[in-house]
Structure formats: structure tokens, C-alpha cells
Short mmCIF file of C-alpha atoms in Angstrom, two decimals:
data_model
loop_
_atom_site.label_atom_id
_atom_site.label_comp_id
_atom_site.label_asym_id
_atom_site.label_seq_id
_atom_site.Cartn_x
_atom_site.Cartn_y
_atom_site.Cartn_z
CA SER A 123 -0.02 -0.02 0.10
CA GLN A 124 1.01 3.51 -0.50
CA LYS A 125 2.56 5.40 2.45
CA ILE A 126 4.09 8.64 3.41
CA GLU A 127 6.14 8.71 6.73
CA GLN A 128 7.43 11.61 8.68
CA ASN A 129 9.27 11.49 11.93
CA SER A 130 6.21 10.92 14.26
CA GLU A 131 7.95 12.24 17.38
CA ALA A 132 8.57 15.92 17.98
CA LEU A 133 11.95 17.21 17.15
CA ASN A 134 13.64 19.65 19.60
CA ILE A 135 16.43 21.74 18.27
CA GLN A 136 18.47 24.50 19.86
CA GLU A 137 18.07 28.09 18.39
CA GLY A 138 20.66 28.75 15.68
CA LYS A 139 21.23 25.25 14.72
CA THR A 140 19.89 23.41 11.51
CA ALA A 141 16.74 21.51 11.84
CA THR A 142 16.43 18.55 9.51
CA LEU A 143 12.95 16.78 8.89
CA THR A 144 12.55 13.59 6.94
CA CYS A 145 9.81 12.50 4.64
CA ASN A 146 9.89 8.86 3.27
CA TYR A 147 7.43 7.35 0.98
CA THR A 148 6.64 4.01 -0.58
CA ASN A 149 4.83 2.66 -3.62
CA TYR A 150 4.63 6.27 -5.26
CA SER A 151 6.49 7.75 -8.18
CA PRO A 152 5.59 11.42 -7.63
CA ALA A 153 6.59 14.06 -10.05
CA TYR A 154 6.96 16.55 -7.31
CA LEU A 155 6.79 16.90 -3.49
CA GLN A 156 5.72 19.72 -1.49
CA TRP A 157 6.32 20.90 2.07
CA TYR A 158 4.00 22.96 4.26
CA ARG A 159 3.90 24.54 7.61
CA GLN A 160 0.99 24.23 9.93
CA ASP A 161 0.54 26.05 13.19
CA PRO A 162 -1.86 24.91 15.81
CA GLY A 163 -5.54 25.52 14.92
CA ARG A 164 -4.61 26.98 11.54
CA GLY A 165 -4.63 25.76 7.95
CA PRO A 166 -1.25 24.64 6.28
CA VAL A 167 0.95 27.20 4.53
CA PHE A 168 2.80 26.29 1.30
CA LEU A 169 6.44 26.49 1.82
CA LEU A 170 8.37 24.80 -1.13
CA LEU A 171 7.74 22.34 -4.19
CA ILE A 172 10.49 20.27 -5.47
CA ARG A 173 10.11 18.41 -8.91
CA GLU A 174 11.58 14.85 -9.48
CA ASN A 175 14.34 16.15 -11.70
CA GLU A 176 15.50 18.73 -8.98
CA LYS A 177 17.82 17.42 -6.34
CA GLU A 178 17.72 20.49 -4.21
CA LYS A 179 15.53 23.63 -3.69
CA ARG A 180 16.19 26.67 -1.50
CA LYS A 181 14.20 29.53 -0.29
CA GLU A 182 15.79 31.81 2.17
CA ARG A 183 16.76 29.72 5.18
CA LEU A 184 14.87 26.76 3.89
CA LYS A 185 16.26 23.90 1.83
CA VAL A 186 14.58 20.72 0.41
CA THR A 187 16.20 17.76 -1.11
CA PHE A 188 14.40 15.02 -3.13
CA ASP A 189 15.94 11.61 -3.85
CA THR A 190 13.79 9.53 -6.01
CA THR A 191 15.98 6.52 -5.51
CA LEU A 192 15.79 6.48 -1.84
CA LYS A 193 12.23 7.69 -1.92
CA GLN A 194 13.07 10.56 0.37
CA SER A 195 12.90 14.13 0.83
CA LEU A 196 14.73 16.11 3.56
CA PHE A 197 13.73 19.50 4.72
CA HIS A 198 16.33 21.80 6.25
CA ILE A 199 15.91 25.03 8.35
CA THR A 200 19.13 26.69 8.96
CA ALA A 201 19.81 29.19 11.66
CA SER A 202 16.67 28.06 13.33
CA GLN A 203 14.63 30.54 15.39
CA PRO A 204 11.80 29.94 17.90
CA ALA A 205 9.30 31.34 15.39
CA ASP A 206 10.08 28.32 13.26
CA SER A 207 8.30 26.04 15.78
CA ALA A 208 5.33 24.36 14.00
CA THR A 209 4.37 21.17 12.32
CA TYR A 210 5.83 20.62 9.04
CA LEU A 211 3.93 18.53 6.49
CA CYS A 212 5.18 16.92 3.32
CA ALA A 213 2.83 16.10 0.55
CA LEU A 214 2.90 13.91 -2.50
CA GLU A 215 0.48 13.89 -5.57
CA ASP A 216 -0.23 10.74 -7.39
CA ASP A 217 -3.84 10.68 -8.52
CA LYS A 218 -4.61 12.79 -5.65
CA ILE A 219 -2.63 14.86 -3.08
CA ILE A 220 -1.60 12.88 0.07
CA PHE A 221 -0.07 14.58 3.25
CA GLY A 222 2.08 12.97 5.74
CA LYS A 223 1.09 13.23 9.46
CA GLY A 224 3.69 15.87 9.99
CA THR A 225 6.58 16.40 12.25
CA ARG A 226 6.29 18.83 15.26
CA LEU A 227 9.28 21.05 15.55
CA HIS A 228 10.26 22.87 18.52
CA ILE A 229 13.13 25.40 18.57
CA LEU A 230 14.34 25.92 21.96
CA PRO A 231 15.74 29.45 22.86
CA GLY B 274 0.24 35.87 -2.04
CA ALA B 275 -2.84 33.97 -2.75
CA VAL B 276 -5.33 34.25 0.17
CA VAL B 277 -8.20 31.82 1.02
CA SER B 278 -10.83 32.69 3.68
CA GLN B 279 -13.09 30.33 5.53
CA HIS B 280 -16.14 31.18 7.50
CA PRO B 281 -17.06 30.46 10.20
CA SER B 282 -13.78 29.92 12.04
CA ARG B 283 -15.56 28.07 14.86
CA VAL B 284 -19.20 26.66 15.05
CA ILE B 285 -21.01 24.70 17.58
CA CYS B 286 -24.20 23.01 16.53
CA LYS B 287 -26.80 20.51 17.89
CA SER B 288 -26.94 16.97 16.77
CA GLY B 289 -29.29 16.72 13.75
CA THR B 290 -28.92 20.14 12.37
CA SER B 291 -26.97 21.19 9.32
CA VAL B 292 -24.12 23.66 9.18
CA LYS B 293 -22.48 25.33 6.25
CA ILE B 294 -18.96 26.32 5.67
CA GLU B 295 -17.79 28.80 3.13
CA CYS B 296 -14.52 28.94 1.37
CA ARG B 297 -13.46 31.78 -0.65
CA SER B 298 -10.31 32.48 -2.65
CA LEU B 299 -9.89 36.49 -2.25
CA ASP B 300 -7.42 37.46 -4.75
CA PHE B 301 -7.31 34.74 -7.40
CA GLN B 302 -9.73 32.65 -9.35
CA ALA B 303 -9.78 29.03 -7.97
CA THR B 304 -10.43 26.39 -10.66
CA THR B 305 -10.16 23.69 -8.17
CA MET B 306 -11.01 23.53 -4.52
CA PHE B 307 -10.40 20.87 -2.01
CA TRP B 308 -12.06 19.97 1.33
CA TYR B 309 -10.12 18.25 4.14
CA ARG B 310 -10.87 17.16 7.58
CA GLN B 311 -8.29 16.74 10.16
CA PHE B 312 -8.42 15.11 13.59
CA PRO B 313 -6.03 16.04 16.38
CA LYS B 314 -2.48 14.96 15.72
CA GLN B 315 -3.60 13.32 12.48
CA SER B 316 -2.90 13.89 8.88
CA LEU B 317 -5.11 16.09 6.54
CA MET B 318 -7.59 13.76 5.10
CA LEU B 319 -8.85 14.77 1.68
CA MET B 320 -12.73 14.67 1.71
CA ALA B 321 -13.56 15.87 -1.83
CA THR B 322 -12.26 17.90 -4.77
CA SER B 323 -14.56 20.24 -6.54
CA ASN B 324 -14.11 22.05 -9.83
CA GLU B 325 -16.09 25.11 -10.58
CA GLY B 326 -19.37 24.44 -12.19
CA SER B 327 -19.25 20.68 -11.89
CA LYS B 328 -20.03 17.89 -9.34
CA ALA B 329 -17.52 17.27 -6.56
CA THR B 330 -15.40 14.19 -6.59
CA TYR B 331 -15.67 12.43 -3.16
CA GLU B 332 -13.13 10.18 -1.79
CA GLN B 333 -13.83 6.69 -0.76
CA GLY B 334 -15.79 6.52 2.50
CA VAL B 335 -17.01 10.17 2.38
CA GLU B 336 -20.76 10.24 2.24
CA LYS B 337 -21.73 12.78 -0.57
CA ASP B 338 -25.27 13.03 0.76
CA LYS B 339 -23.93 14.03 4.21
CA PHE B 340 -21.21 16.48 3.01
CA LEU B 341 -22.77 18.49 0.34
CA ILE B 342 -20.24 20.50 -1.77
CA ASN B 343 -21.07 23.28 -4.05
CA HIS B 344 -18.57 25.10 -6.12
CA ALA B 345 -20.71 27.69 -7.79
CA SER B 346 -18.13 30.25 -8.77
CA LEU B 347 -14.47 30.50 -9.29
CA THR B 348 -14.01 32.19 -5.89
CA LEU B 349 -16.56 30.29 -3.66
CA SER B 350 -17.07 26.69 -2.52
CA THR B 351 -19.27 25.62 0.28
CA LEU B 352 -19.40 22.49 2.39
CA THR B 353 -22.61 21.70 4.05
CA VAL B 354 -22.61 19.07 6.88
CA THR B 355 -26.16 17.62 6.98
CA SER B 356 -27.81 15.88 10.08
CA ALA B 357 -24.64 16.51 12.02
CA HIS B 358 -23.48 13.90 14.62
CA PRO B 359 -20.89 14.39 17.40
CA GLU B 360 -18.48 12.17 15.34
CA ASP B 361 -18.65 14.88 12.72
CA SER B 362 -16.81 17.15 15.17
CA SER B 363 -13.47 18.09 13.45
CA PHE B 364 -11.33 20.65 12.09
CA TYR B 365 -12.49 21.38 8.32
CA ILE B 366 -10.04 23.01 6.02
CA CYS B 367 -10.41 24.09 2.38
CA SER B 368 -7.68 24.88 -0.11
CA ALA B 369 -7.59 26.25 -3.51
CA ARG B 370 -5.55 25.98 -6.53
CA GLY B 371 -5.28 28.75 -9.29
CA ASP B 372 -5.71 28.25 -12.88
CA GLY B 373 -2.21 29.12 -13.61
CA GLY B 374 -1.02 25.48 -13.90
CA THR B 375 0.81 25.65 -10.40
CA TYR B 376 0.57 22.70 -8.09
CA GLU B 377 0.69 24.41 -4.62
CA GLN B 378 -2.47 24.69 -2.62
CA TYR B 379 -3.49 27.70 -0.63
CA PHE B 380 -5.24 26.75 2.42
CA GLY B 381 -7.91 28.56 4.47
CA PRO B 382 -7.54 29.03 8.14
CA GLY B 383 -9.99 26.20 8.95
CA THR B 384 -13.25 25.81 10.70
CA ARG B 385 -13.48 24.10 14.03
CA LEU B 386 -16.85 22.30 14.24
CA THR B 387 -18.28 20.88 17.51
CA VAL B 388 -21.53 18.88 17.31
CA THR B 389 -23.14 18.68 20.68
#
């Protein structure tokens, strides 16, 4: 069956360090992968999209990699700040868009 | 950036009544809108996809007669939960895609529905 897996446990990172979140998938061959941020009680906010022919995408302090052989995407936040604390969701689209459960990130001051 | 609004943000209703949730794209035309449900600490679950002017496509297990979706214009979609039950209590979120061929979705702020 098709699956998207993200670190199920919360990730605690010291302010200023790089936070790395993982998204693994099985039984998909997505043309692209997306990352969203969701704050409690709010709708997700689109962050980045990376296509299958792109190995890396950057936006300010964010970096996403996409390895279609490993079936994995890594999401990095450099110079992390407490305001980066949120749940981060990865999403794939096959015949419909599927979201992972998300990883809760806590940046500790 | 693209803005999607939802109304109401919170609603409490009695069991057996119906509730309508509105989703509007404020600064772009949304060819496609999506309705999701999210339970605490769970992933977003797609309920249905609606294209303007046509019937919504419901995901397996979602009752189309219970969750009525109308996408009457390029900026408005509505979800009506009919004969609500306590188990329908959840966080309902809509999203929209523009007609520019992009893949990202722009989400509304969500509606917290509590059925008593």
C-alpha cells in the first residue's frame, strides 16, 4: 500500500542550529513533492515544491532535497529560530494529493 | 500571495442540524478547491475535490449526501454538513488551486466544528 512517513515524534532543536526533517514514501512515483507548515488550529501554509528532476531547492533559510532513488525528501531549516516552531507536512500527488502526518518542530531558545 | 478565507472559524451546533462552511479565494480564481478534515494529531484527510461548475469528486468513505459541496463560482465553494452527529466534530479545512498550472495549494484558516 502507498505510504508517506514523517518523524512521528517531536523534534527539539536548539536555536541557531539546523533542523532536518525527513519524509519517506513507498509505492509512489511522484512528479513533485511539497512541504507545508501548519501552526496549531490553522490551515497549512505552502513553503516549497520540488520536482523529481530537481535534487535541491532553496528559499531563504529553507532547503529541500528530493532523492527519488531513496524515495526520500529532507527539509532543512538553517539558523533556526523559535518562530520556526510548528508542524511541518510533506505532501505528494499521485492521482490525488496525500499529506504525511507531519513532524512537530520545537526550536528551543 | 494567494489568500483563502473560511467562514465561520468556529461553530457549535446541535446533533441533527446542518452547518454550512464557506471557502473563498480572495485574490485569485480557484479552478479547483479541496475540502479536508483533520482530527487532532492526525494528517489532513482529503474529503472531496470540486471544480467550478461541476459536481464534486468524493473520496472513498465520504458520504456525498452528508457532506454537500457546491462550487458555484471561481471564488466560492461551500461545504454543508447535514444532519450533523458528534462524530462529525473535527477541523475542516479548504484549499484552492489557481488556474495558472501551479501545483501548490493555498489553504484557508480552517473551521472548528463541534456537534453537541
